[in-house]
Coordinates of N, CA and C and ligand atoms in Angstrom, one line a residue:
M1 N 65.6 25.1 -52.4 CA 65.1 26.1 -51.5 C 63.7 26.6 -52.0
L2 N 62.8 26.8 -51.0 CA 61.4 27.2 -51.3 C 61.4 28.7 -51.7
T3 N 60.7 29.0 -52.8 CA 60.5 30.4 -53.1 C 59.3 30.9 -52.3
R4 N 59.0 32.2 -52.3 CA 57.9 32.7 -51.6 C 56.6 32.1 -52.1
I5 N 56.4 32.1 -53.4 CA 55.2 31.6 -54.0 C 55.1 30.1 -53.7
G6 N 56.2 29.4 -53.6 CA 56.2 27.9 -53.3 C 55.6 27.7 -51.9
T7 N 56.1 28.6 -50.9 CA 55.6 28.5 -49.5 C 54.1 28.7 -49.5
F8 N 53.7 29.8 -50.3 CA 52.2 30.1 -50.3 C 51.4 28.9 -50.8
R9 N 51.9 28.3 -51.9 CA 51.1 27.2 -52.5 C 51.1 26.0 -51.5
R10 N 52.2 25.8 -50.8 CA 52.2 24.7 -49.8 C 51.2 25.0 -48.7
C11 N 51.1 26.2 -48.3 CA 50.2 26.6 -47.2 C 48.7 26.4 -47.7
L12 N 48.5 26.8 -48.9 CA 47.2 26.7 -49.5 C 46.8 25.2 -49.6
L13 N 47.7 24.4 -50.0 CA 47.4 23.0 -50.1 C 47.1 22.4 -48.7
M14 N 47.9 22.8 -47.7 CA 47.7 22.3 -46.4 C 46.4 22.7 -45.8
C15 N 46.0 24.0 -46.1 CA 44.7 24.5 -45.6 C 43.6 23.7 -46.3
L16 N 43.7 23.3 -47.6 CA 42.6 22.6 -48.2 C 42.5 21.2 -47.7
V17 N 43.7 20.6 -47.3 CA 43.6 19.3 -46.7 C 43.0 19.3 -45.3
A18 N 43.4 20.4 -44.5 CA 42.9 20.5 -43.2 C 41.5 20.9 -43.1
F19 N 41.0 21.8 -44.0 CA 39.6 22.3 -43.9 C 39.0 22.1 -45.3
P20 N 38.6 20.9 -45.7 CA 38.0 20.7 -47.0 C 36.7 21.4 -47.1
V21 N 36.5 22.0 -48.3 CA 35.2 22.7 -48.5 C 34.3 21.7 -49.1
L22 N 33.4 21.2 -48.3 CA 32.5 20.1 -48.7 C 31.2 20.7 -49.2
P23 N 30.7 20.3 -50.3 CA 29.4 20.8 -50.7 C 28.3 20.3 -49.8
V24 N 27.4 21.2 -49.4 CA 26.3 20.8 -48.5 C 25.0 20.5 -49.4
Y25 N 24.6 19.3 -49.4 CA 23.5 18.9 -50.2 C 22.2 19.1 -49.3
A26 N 21.3 19.9 -49.8 CA 20.2 20.3 -48.9 C 19.0 19.3 -49.1
G27 N 19.1 18.3 -50.0 CA 18.0 17.4 -50.2 C 16.9 18.0 -51.2
D28 N 15.8 17.4 -51.3 CA 14.8 17.9 -52.2 C 13.8 18.9 -51.6
G29 N 14.0 19.1 -50.3 CA 13.2 20.1 -49.6 C 11.9 19.7 -49.1
A30 N 11.5 18.4 -49.4 CA 10.2 17.9 -49.0 C 10.1 17.7 -47.5
V31 N 11.2 17.2 -46.9 CA 11.2 16.9 -45.5 C 12.5 17.5 -44.9
D32 N 12.5 18.2 -43.9 CA 13.7 18.7 -43.3 C 14.0 17.8 -42.1
P33 N 15.0 16.9 -42.3 CA 15.3 16.0 -41.2 C 16.1 16.6 -40.1
T34 N 16.6 17.8 -40.2 CA 17.4 18.4 -39.2 C 16.6 18.9 -38.0
P35 N 16.9 18.4 -36.9 CA 16.2 18.9 -35.7 C 16.5 20.4 -35.5
S36 N 15.5 21.2 -35.2 CA 15.8 22.6 -35.1 C 16.2 23.0 -33.7
V37 N 15.6 22.3 -32.7 CA 16.0 22.5 -31.3 C 16.0 21.1 -30.7
Q38 N 17.0 20.9 -29.9 CA 17.1 19.6 -29.2 C 16.7 19.8 -27.8
I39 N 15.8 18.9 -27.3 CA 15.4 19.0 -25.9 C 15.9 17.7 -25.2
S40 N 16.6 17.9 -24.1 CA 17.3 16.7 -23.5 C 16.9 16.7 -22.0
V41 N 16.3 15.5 -21.6 CA 15.9 15.3 -20.3 C 16.7 14.1 -19.7
A42 N 17.4 14.3 -18.6 CA 18.3 13.3 -18.0 C 19.2 12.6 -19.0
G43 N 19.7 13.4 -19.9 CA 20.7 12.9 -20.9 C 20.1 12.3 -22.1
K44 N 18.7 12.2 -22.1 CA 18.1 11.6 -23.3 C 17.5 12.7 -24.2
A45 N 18.1 12.8 -25.4 CA 17.8 13.9 -26.3 C 16.6 13.6 -27.2
T46 N 15.7 14.6 -27.3 CA 14.5 14.5 -28.2 C 14.6 15.6 -29.2
P47 N 14.9 15.3 -30.5 CA 14.9 16.5 -31.4 C 13.6 17.0 -31.7
L48 N 13.4 18.3 -31.8 CA 12.1 18.9 -32.1 C 12.3 19.6 -33.5
S49 N 11.6 19.0 -34.5 CA 11.7 19.6 -35.8 C 11.0 20.9 -35.9
A50 N 11.3 21.6 -36.9 CA 10.7 22.9 -37.2 C 9.2 22.8 -37.4
S51 N 8.8 21.7 -38.0 CA 7.3 21.5 -38.3 C 6.6 21.2 -37.0
V52 N 7.2 20.4 -36.1 CA 6.5 20.1 -34.8 C 6.4 21.4 -34.0
L53 N 7.5 22.2 -34.0 CA 7.4 23.5 -33.3 C 6.4 24.4 -33.8
A54 N 6.3 24.5 -35.2 CA 5.4 25.4 -35.8 C 3.9 25.0 -35.5
G55 N 3.7 23.7 -35.3 CA 2.4 23.2 -35.0 C 1.9 23.2 -33.6
M56 N 2.8 23.6 -32.7 CA 2.4 23.7 -31.3 C 1.7 25.1 -31.0
P57 N 0.8 25.1 -30.0 CA 0.1 26.3 -29.7 C 1.1 27.5 -29.4
H58 N 0.9 28.6 -30.0 CA 1.7 29.8 -29.8 C 0.9 30.8 -28.9
V59 N 1.7 31.6 -28.2 CA 1.1 32.7 -27.5 C 1.8 34.0 -27.9
D60 N 1.0 35.2 -27.7 CA 1.6 36.5 -28.1 C 1.9 37.3 -26.9
V61 N 3.1 37.9 -27.0 CA 3.5 38.8 -25.9 C 4.2 40.1 -26.5
T62 N 3.9 41.2 -25.9 CA 4.5 42.4 -26.3 C 5.6 42.8 -25.3
A63 N 6.8 42.9 -25.8 CA 7.9 43.2 -24.8 C 9.0 43.9 -25.5
A64 N 9.8 44.7 -24.8 CA 10.9 45.4 -25.3 C 12.2 45.1 -24.7
A65 N 13.3 45.0 -25.5 CA 14.6 44.8 -24.9 C 15.3 46.2 -24.8
H66 N 15.9 46.4 -23.6 CA 16.5 47.7 -23.3 C 15.5 48.9 -23.6
D67 N 15.8 49.9 -24.3 CA 14.9 51.0 -24.5 C 14.3 51.0 -25.9
E68 N 14.3 49.8 -26.5 CA 13.7 49.7 -27.9 C 12.2 49.9 -27.8
V69 N 11.6 50.2 -29.0 CA 10.2 50.2 -29.2 C 9.7 48.7 -29.0
P70 N 8.7 48.5 -28.2 CA 8.2 47.1 -27.9 C 7.9 46.4 -29.2
S71 N 8.2 45.1 -29.2 CA 7.9 44.2 -30.4 C 6.7 43.3 -30.0
A72 N 6.0 42.8 -31.0 CA 5.0 41.8 -30.8 C 5.7 40.4 -31.1
W73 N 5.9 39.6 -30.0 CA 6.6 38.4 -30.2 C 5.5 37.2 -30.1
R74 N 5.8 36.2 -30.8 CA 4.9 35.0 -30.8 C 5.8 33.7 -30.6
G75 N 5.4 32.9 -29.6 CA 6.2 31.7 -29.4 C 5.5 30.7 -28.6
V76 N 6.2 29.6 -28.4 CA 5.7 28.4 -27.7 C 6.2 28.5 -26.2
P77 N 5.3 28.3 -25.2 CA 5.7 28.3 -23.8 C 6.7 27.2 -23.6
L78 N 7.8 27.6 -22.9 CA 8.8 26.6 -22.6 C 8.2 25.4 -21.8
T79 N 7.3 25.7 -20.9 CA 6.6 24.7 -20.1 C 6.0 23.6 -21.1
D80 N 5.3 24.1 -22.2 CA 4.7 23.1 -23.1 C 5.8 22.2 -23.7
L81 N 6.9 22.8 -24.1 CA 8.0 22.0 -24.7 C 8.5 21.0 -23.7
L82 N 8.6 21.4 -22.4 CA 9.1 20.5 -21.4 C 8.1 19.4 -21.1
V83 N 6.8 19.7 -21.1 CA 5.8 18.7 -20.9 C 5.9 17.7 -22.0
R84 N 6.1 18.2 -23.3 CA 6.2 17.3 -24.4 C 7.4 16.4 -24.3
A85 N 8.4 16.9 -23.6 CA 9.6 16.0 -23.4 C 9.5 15.1 -22.2
G86 N 8.4 15.2 -21.5 CA 8.2 14.2 -20.4 C 8.3 14.8 -19.0
I87 N 8.5 16.1 -18.9 CA 8.5 16.7 -17.6 C 7.1 17.1 -17.2
A88 N 6.7 16.6 -16.0 CA 5.3 16.7 -15.6 C 5.0 18.1 -15.0
L89 N 5.1 19.2 -15.8 CA 4.8 20.5 -15.3 C 3.4 20.9 -15.3
N90 N 2.5 19.9 -15.7 CA 1.1 20.1 -15.6 C 0.5 19.8 -14.3
K91 N 1.4 19.3 -13.4 CA 1.0 19.2 -12.0 C 2.2 19.7 -11.1
P92 N 1.9 20.1 -9.8 CA 3.0 20.7 -9.0 C 4.2 19.8 -8.9
L93 N 5.4 20.4 -9.1 CA 6.6 19.7 -8.9 C 6.8 19.2 -7.5
R94 N 7.4 18.1 -7.3 CA 7.7 17.6 -5.9 C 9.0 16.9 -5.9
G95 N 9.5 16.7 -4.6 CA 10.7 15.9 -4.4 C 11.9 16.4 -5.1
R96 N 12.7 15.5 -5.7 CA 14.0 16.0 -6.2 C 13.8 16.8 -7.5
D97 N 12.6 16.8 -8.1 CA 12.4 17.6 -9.3 C 12.5 19.1 -8.9
L98 N 12.3 19.4 -7.6 CA 12.5 20.8 -7.2 C 13.9 21.3 -7.2
A99 N 14.8 20.3 -7.4 CA 16.3 20.7 -7.5 C 16.8 20.6 -8.9
S100 N 15.9 20.5 -9.9 CA 16.3 20.4 -11.3 C 16.4 21.8 -11.9
F101 N 17.2 21.9 -12.9 CA 17.3 23.2 -13.6 C 17.3 23.0 -15.1
V102 N 16.9 24.0 -15.8 CA 16.8 24.0 -17.3 C 18.0 24.8 -17.8
R103 N 18.8 24.2 -18.7 CA 19.9 25.0 -19.3 C 19.6 25.2 -20.7
V104 N 19.7 26.4 -21.2 CA 19.5 26.7 -22.6 C 20.8 27.1 -23.2
T105 N 21.1 26.5 -24.4 CA 22.4 26.8 -25.0 C 22.1 27.3 -26.4
A106 N 22.9 28.3 -26.8 CA 22.8 28.9 -28.1 C 23.9 28.5 -29.1
A107 N 23.7 28.8 -30.4 CA 24.7 28.5 -31.4 C 26.1 29.0 -31.1
D108 N 26.2 30.2 -30.4 CA 27.5 30.8 -30.1 C 28.0 30.3 -28.7
R109 N 27.3 29.2 -28.1 CA 27.6 28.6 -26.9 C 27.3 29.4 -25.7
Y110 N 26.5 30.5 -25.9 CA 26.0 31.3 -24.7 C 25.0 30.4 -24.0
Q111 N 25.0 30.4 -22.7 CA 24.1 29.6 -21.9 C 23.5 30.3 -20.8
V112 N 22.2 30.0 -20.5 CA 21.6 30.5 -19.3 C 20.8 29.3 -18.6
V113 N 20.6 29.5 -17.3 CA 19.8 28.4 -16.6 C 18.6 29.1 -15.9
F114 N 17.5 28.2 -15.7 CA 16.4 28.6 -14.9 C 16.2 27.4 -14.0
A115 N 15.7 27.7 -12.8 CA 15.3 26.7 -11.9 C 14.0 26.1 -12.5
L116 N 13.9 24.8 -12.6 CA 12.7 24.2 -13.1 C 11.5 24.7 -12.3
S117 N 11.7 24.8 -11.0 CA 10.6 25.2 -10.1 C 10.1 26.6 -10.4
D118 N 11.0 27.5 -11.0 CA 10.5 28.8 -11.4 C 9.6 28.8 -12.6
L119 N 9.6 27.7 -13.3 CA 8.7 27.6 -14.5 C 7.4 26.9 -14.1
D120 N 7.3 26.3 -12.9 CA 6.1 25.6 -12.4 C 5.1 26.7 -12.2
P121 N 3.9 26.6 -12.8 CA 2.8 27.6 -12.6 C 2.4 27.7 -11.2
T122 N 2.6 26.6 -10.3 CA 2.2 26.7 -8.9 C 3.3 27.3 -8.1
L123 N 4.4 27.6 -8.6 CA 5.5 28.2 -7.8 C 6.0 29.5 -8.4
G124 N 7.2 29.6 -9.1 CA 7.6 30.8 -9.6 C 6.8 31.4 -10.7
H125 N 6.3 30.5 -11.6 CA 5.4 30.9 -12.7 C 6.1 31.9 -13.6
N126 N 7.4 31.8 -13.8 CA 8.1 32.7 -14.7 C 7.7 32.4 -16.1
Q127 N 7.2 33.3 -16.8 CA 6.8 33.1 -18.3 C 8.0 33.1 -19.1
V128 N 8.3 32.0 -19.8 CA 9.4 31.9 -20.7 C 8.9 31.3 -22.0
L129 N 9.2 32.0 -23.1 CA 8.7 31.5 -24.4 C 9.9 31.2 -25.3
L130 N 9.7 30.2 -26.2 CA 10.6 30.0 -27.3 C 10.0 30.7 -28.5
V131 N 10.4 31.9 -28.8 CA 9.7 32.7 -29.9 C 10.3 32.3 -31.3
D132 N 9.4 32.4 -32.3 CA 9.9 32.2 -33.6 C 9.4 33.3 -34.6
Q133 N 8.7 34.3 -34.0 CA 8.2 35.4 -34.8 C 8.3 36.7 -34.0
R134 N 8.7 37.7 -34.7 CA 8.7 39.1 -34.1 C 8.0 40.0 -35.1
N135 N 7.0 40.7 -34.7 CA 6.2 41.6 -35.5 C 5.7 40.9 -36.8
G136 N 5.3 39.6 -36.6 CA 4.7 38.9 -37.7 C 5.7 38.3 -38.7
K137 N 7.0 38.4 -38.4 CA 8.0 37.8 -39.3 C 8.9 36.8 -38.6
P138 N 9.4 35.9 -39.3 CA 10.4 35.0 -38.7 C 11.6 35.8 -38.2
L139 N 12.2 35.3 -37.1 CA 13.4 36.0 -36.6 C 14.5 35.8 -37.6
D140 N 15.3 36.8 -38.0 CA 16.3 36.6 -39.0 C 17.6 36.2 -38.3
K141 N 18.5 37.1 -38.0 CA 19.8 36.7 -37.4 C 19.7 36.2 -36.0
D142 N 18.6 36.5 -35.3 CA 18.5 36.1 -33.9 C 17.9 34.7 -33.8
G143 N 17.4 34.1 -34.9 CA 16.6 32.9 -34.9 C 17.4 31.7 -35.4
P144 N 16.6 30.7 -35.8 CA 15.1 30.7 -35.9 C 14.4 30.8 -34.6
Y145 N 15.1 30.5 -33.5 CA 14.4 30.5 -32.2 C 15.1 31.3 -31.2
R146 N 14.4 32.1 -30.5 CA 15.0 32.9 -29.4 C 14.1 32.8 -28.1
L147 N 14.8 32.8 -27.0 CA 14.1 32.7 -25.7 C 13.6 34.2 -25.4
L148 N 12.4 34.2 -24.9 CA 11.9 35.5 -24.4 C 11.4 35.4 -23.0
V149 N 11.9 36.2 -22.1 CA 11.6 36.2 -20.7 C 11.0 37.6 -20.4
P150 N 9.7 37.8 -20.7 CA 9.2 39.2 -20.6 C 9.3 39.8 -19.2
G151 N 9.3 39.0 -18.2 CA 9.4 39.6 -16.8 C 10.7 40.0 -16.4
D152 N 11.8 39.6 -17.1 CA 13.1 40.0 -16.7 C 13.4 41.5 -16.9
K153 N 14.1 42.1 -16.0 CA 14.3 43.6 -16.1 C 15.3 44.0 -17.2
R154 N 16.2 43.0 -17.7 CA 17.0 43.2 -18.8 C 17.1 41.9 -19.6
P155 N 17.4 42.0 -20.9 CA 17.2 40.8 -21.8 C 18.4 39.8 -21.8
A156 N 19.1 39.7 -20.7 CA 20.3 38.8 -20.7 C 19.9 37.4 -20.9
R157 N 18.7 37.0 -20.5 CA 18.3 35.6 -20.7 C 17.5 35.4 -22.0
W158 N 17.4 36.4 -22.8 CA 16.7 36.3 -24.1 C 17.6 35.7 -25.1
V159 N 17.9 34.4 -24.9 CA 19.0 33.7 -25.7 C 18.6 33.7 -27.2
R160 N 19.5 34.3 -28.0 CA 19.3 34.2 -29.5 C 19.8 32.8 -30.0
N161 N 19.3 32.4 -31.1 CA 19.8 31.2 -31.8 C 19.9 30.0 -30.9
V162 N 18.7 29.7 -30.2 CA 18.7 28.6 -29.3 C 18.9 27.3 -30.1
T163 N 19.8 26.4 -29.6 CA 20.0 25.1 -30.2 C 19.6 23.9 -29.3
V164 N 19.9 24.1 -28.0 CA 19.7 22.9 -27.1 C 19.0 23.4 -25.8
I165 N 18.0 22.7 -25.3 CA 17.3 22.9 -24.0 C 17.5 21.6 -23.2
E166 N 18.1 21.7 -22.1 CA 18.3 20.5 -21.2 C 17.7 20.7 -19.9
V167 N 17.1 19.6 -19.4 CA 16.7 19.5 -18.0 C 17.7 18.7 -17.2
V168 N 18.3 19.3 -16.2 CA 19.4 18.7 -15.5 C 19.0 18.5 -14.0
D169 N 19.2 17.3 -13.5 CA 18.9 17.0 -12.1 C 20.0 17.6 -11.3
G170 N 19.7 18.6 -10.5 CA 20.7 19.3 -9.7 C 20.8 18.8 -8.3
A171 N 20.0 17.8 -7.9 CA 20.0 17.4 -6.5 C 21.3 16.6 -6.2
T172 N 21.8 17.0 -5.0 CA 23.0 16.3 -4.6 C 22.8 15.5 -3.3
S173 N 21.7 15.8 -2.6 CA 21.5 15.1 -1.3 C 20.2 14.3 -1.1
M174 N 19.4 14.3 -2.1 CA 18.1 13.6 -2.0 C 18.2 12.2 -2.5
R175 N 17.4 11.3 -2.0 CA 17.3 9.9 -2.5 C 16.8 10.0 -3.9
P176 N 17.1 8.9 -4.7 CA 16.6 8.9 -6.1 C 15.1 8.8 -6.1
Ligands
MTE1 N1 23.1 33.6 -28.2 C1 23.2 34.7 -27.4 N2 22.1 35.3 -26.9 C2 22.2 36.4 -26.2 C3 23.4 37.0 -25.9 C4 24.6 36.4 -26.4 O1 25.8 36.8 -26.2 N3 24.4 35.3 -27.2 N4 23.5 38.1 -25.1 C5 22.4 38.4 -24.2 C6 22.4 39.7 -23.7 S1 23.5 40.0 -22.4 C7 21.5 40.7 -24.1 S2 21.4 42.2 -23.3 C8 20.6 40.5 -25.2 C9 20.8 41.6 -26.2 O2 19.8 41.4 -27.2 P1 19.6 42.4 -28.4 O3 20.9 42.4 -29.2 O4 18.5 41.9 -29.2 O5 19.4 43.8 -27.8 O6 20.8 39.2 -25.8 C10 21.0 38.2 -24.9 N5 21.1 37.0 -25.7
MO2 MO1 23.2 42.3 -21.8

């Protein structure tokens, strides 16, 4: 018959087998091969490393969530990231691209979407930034990347801890 302590030990052993605690080897730190944000267009994923993101042109915006004191945010325009991933937002969208949407996913699986056409400067021209700095410092628990939509009346689309940005073809009736 199993004693109480015997059952406990068996449980402990089963937990260790089911959820092994593996050491995470971080490498020598010279190169970070981990993609920081993944951009995916029509199912084809392009990882964007932290160094590539850091090297892209940043813009500054002052904005406040809820009734907070406004913060100075710095980030990369979402349109620039999409152009880099092959979406031609540097000219007016046409045809079935007008039925595409952009889905942003966070580490906690929170998701929001934007119509691609709302990001087109010749149409909705909604300013959306992928921010990596707040008041001159990296984002801590909300980062390393957060979406900022300064024109929104409440910060529900200010997605914290962004991991994936996808462009999805939403057309159901147009020819390819
Ligand atoms: N990843 C993630 N981002 C998120 C949310 C969330 O649940 N998960 N909530 C959103 C909502 S509804 C709001 S109001 C703001 C809150 O941001 P704050 O905590 O900085 O005020 O974050 C937004 N971003
Ligand atoms: Mo919210």
